Amino acid sequence: MRIAVLHGPNLNLLGQREPEVYGTTTLAEIDAELASLAAELDVELVSFQSNGEGQLIDFVQLTGAEVDGYVVNAGAYTHTSVALLDALTAVGRPFVEVHLSNLNAREPFRRTSLLAPRATGIVMGFGAESYVLGLRGLVQVLRRSANAPEPTS
Ligand code: DQA
């Protein structure tokens, strides 16, 4: 099984960016933790960060045929990007939306996620642990659906 992790704008600054909101764990540390969890779960993991909406969309288009699902923290594009939603929808792979912070406890404009209606699940508010929980949840859902018996006719 192959999973891609997508990190959106400004997440490259984790560790120094608003630590009171996002914590002190760096993106490299998050990716390292996800890589070790992936090894434990016997999953292949690829991780990608970009500040550019187009680059994130290109990545989804390029990987769509090769991965089984995505863990997505789209950062601020969560609230604005119809184009990223369309890319994720176009490749037809399940994705879990994750956020370090609890969006419902923040500014009103963060309470709307354009990705949420298409997400398999959403994890938010657990800091870096949101990614870990999101990856575990996605792998479990994918394994369950792969093991589900074929419907009999
Ligand atoms: C975020 C929340 C977004 O509103 C914000 O723009 C981010 C990070 C989070 O992980 O809590 O960049 O996605």
mmCIF file of N, CA and C and ligand atoms in Angstrom, residues 8-11 14 17 21-22 73-79 98-103 106-107 109-110 124-125 131, ligand 1:
data_model
loop_
_atom_site.group_PDB
_atom_site.id
_atom_site.type_symbol
_atom_site.label_atom_id
_atom_site.label_comp_id
_atom_site.label_asym_id
_atom_site.label_seq_id
_atom_site.Cartn_x
_atom_site.Cartn_y
_atom_site.Cartn_z
ATOM 1 N N GLY A 8 0.663 21.735 2.889
ATOM 2 C CA GLY A 8 0.450 22.974 2.151
ATOM 3 C C GLY A 8 1.306 24.139 2.629
ATOM 4 N N PRO A 9 0.879 25.351 2.282
ATOM 5 C CA PRO A 9 1.702 26.543 2.498
ATOM 6 C C PRO A 9 2.009 26.821 3.962
ATOM 7 N N ASN A 10 3.226 27.271 4.180
ATOM 8 C CA ASN A 10 3.726 27.712 5.485
ATOM 9 C C ASN A 10 4.005 26.578 6.472
ATOM 10 N N LEU A 11 3.678 25.363 6.072
ATOM 11 C CA LEU A 11 3.944 24.249 6.985
ATOM 12 C C LEU A 11 5.438 23.917 7.021
ATOM 13 N N LEU A 14 6.975 25.122 10.305
ATOM 14 C CA LEU A 14 6.601 24.535 11.606
ATOM 15 C C LEU A 14 7.827 24.439 12.505
ATOM 16 N N ARG A 17 6.939 28.779 13.527
ATOM 17 C CA ARG A 17 5.744 29.530 13.171
ATOM 18 C C ARG A 17 4.687 29.404 14.270
ATOM 19 N N VAL A 21 0.281 28.084 18.658
ATOM 20 C CA VAL A 21 -0.848 27.502 17.914
ATOM 21 C C VAL A 21 -0.466 26.134 17.346
ATOM 22 N N TYR A 22 0.741 26.059 16.757
ATOM 23 C CA TYR A 22 1.105 24.869 15.987
ATOM 24 C C TYR A 22 2.124 23.966 16.678
ATOM 25 N N ASN A 73 -2.758 17.983 4.765
ATOM 26 C CA ASN A 73 -2.907 19.232 5.501
ATOM 27 C C ASN A 73 -2.660 20.341 4.491
ATOM 28 N N ALA A 74 -3.732 20.892 3.974
ATOM 29 C CA ALA A 74 -3.622 21.891 2.900
ATOM 30 C C ALA A 74 -3.368 23.287 3.447
ATOM 31 N N GLY A 75 -3.162 23.417 4.763
ATOM 32 C CA GLY A 75 -2.910 24.743 5.336
ATOM 33 C C GLY A 75 -4.048 25.687 4.950
ATOM 34 N N ALA A 76 -3.701 26.921 4.595
ATOM 35 C CA ALA A 76 -4.734 27.919 4.294
ATOM 36 C C ALA A 76 -5.538 27.570 3.036
ATOM 37 N N TYR A 77 -4.972 26.726 2.144
ATOM 38 C CA TYR A 77 -5.736 26.334 0.948
ATOM 39 C C TYR A 77 -6.962 25.494 1.301
ATOM 40 N N THR A 78 -6.953 24.945 2.512
ATOM 41 C CA THR A 78 -8.124 24.228 3.010
ATOM 42 C C THR A 78 -9.382 25.081 2.849
ATOM 43 N N HIS A 79 -9.211 26.379 3.108
ATOM 44 C CA HIS A 79 -10.366 27.277 3.188
ATOM 45 C C HIS A 79 -10.672 27.972 1.866
ATOM 46 N N VAL A 98 -6.096 16.565 7.698
ATOM 47 C CA VAL A 98 -5.549 16.739 9.050
ATOM 48 C C VAL A 98 -5.167 18.195 9.279
ATOM 49 N N HIS A 99 -5.276 18.617 10.529
ATOM 50 C CA HIS A 99 -4.837 19.948 10.954
ATOM 51 C C HIS A 99 -4.220 19.848 12.334
ATOM 52 N N LEU A 100 -3.148 20.603 12.524
ATOM 53 C CA LEU A 100 -2.530 20.641 13.848
ATOM 54 C C LEU A 100 -3.461 21.286 14.859
ATOM 55 N N SER A 101 -4.081 22.404 14.450
ATOM 56 C CA SER A 101 -4.926 23.165 15.378
ATOM 57 C C SER A 101 -6.389 22.746 15.227
ATOM 58 N N ASN A 102 -7.172 23.100 16.232
ATOM 59 C CA ASN A 102 -8.618 22.852 16.175
ATOM 60 C C ASN A 102 -9.273 24.043 15.487
ATOM 61 N N LEU A 103 -9.626 23.853 14.218
ATOM 62 C CA LEU A 103 -10.136 24.971 13.406
ATOM 63 C C LEU A 103 -11.406 25.574 13.988
ATOM 64 N N ARG A 106 -10.924 28.574 16.364
ATOM 65 C CA ARG A 106 -10.132 29.699 15.853
ATOM 66 C C ARG A 106 -11.031 30.707 15.119
ATOM 67 N N GLU A 107 -10.428 31.514 14.238
ATOM 68 C CA GLU A 107 -11.212 32.537 13.539
ATOM 69 C C GLU A 107 -12.319 31.880 12.700
ATOM 70 N N PHE A 109 -13.243 32.283 9.685
ATOM 71 C CA PHE A 109 -12.916 31.889 8.303
ATOM 72 C C PHE A 109 -12.217 30.539 8.228
ATOM 73 N N ARG A 110 -11.698 30.062 9.371
ATOM 74 C CA ARG A 110 -11.036 28.744 9.358
ATOM 75 C C ARG A 110 -12.025 27.611 9.576
ATOM 76 N N MET A 124 -8.214 16.881 13.740
ATOM 77 C CA MET A 124 -7.681 18.217 14.027
ATOM 78 C C MET A 124 -7.519 18.449 15.521
ATOM 79 N N GLY A 125 -6.559 19.308 15.851
ATOM 80 C CA GLY A 125 -6.437 19.770 17.224
ATOM 81 C C GLY A 125 -5.450 18.995 18.078
ATOM 82 N N TYR A 131 -1.407 14.109 12.403
ATOM 83 C CA TYR A 131 -0.927 13.388 11.220
ATOM 84 C C TYR A 131 -0.847 11.885 11.493
HETATM 85 C C1 DQA B 1 -3.689 24.490 9.566
HETATM 86 C C2 DQA B 1 -4.857 25.431 9.842
HETATM 87 C C3 DQA B 1 -5.027 26.429 8.705
HETATM 88 O O1 DQA B 1 -6.125 27.297 8.962
HETATM 89 C C4 DQA B 1 -3.769 27.280 8.581
HETATM 90 O O2 DQA B 1 -3.892 28.175 7.482
HETATM 91 C C5 DQA B 1 -2.548 26.442 8.475
HETATM 92 C C6 DQA B 1 -2.400 25.254 9.320
HETATM 93 C C7 DQA B 1 -3.434 23.516 10.764
HETATM 94 O O3 DQA B 1 -2.744 22.533 10.558
HETATM 95 O O4 DQA B 1 -3.890 23.770 11.879
HETATM 96 O O5 DQA B 1 -1.611 26.775 7.756
HETATM 97 O O6 DQA B 1 -3.999 23.678 8.433
#
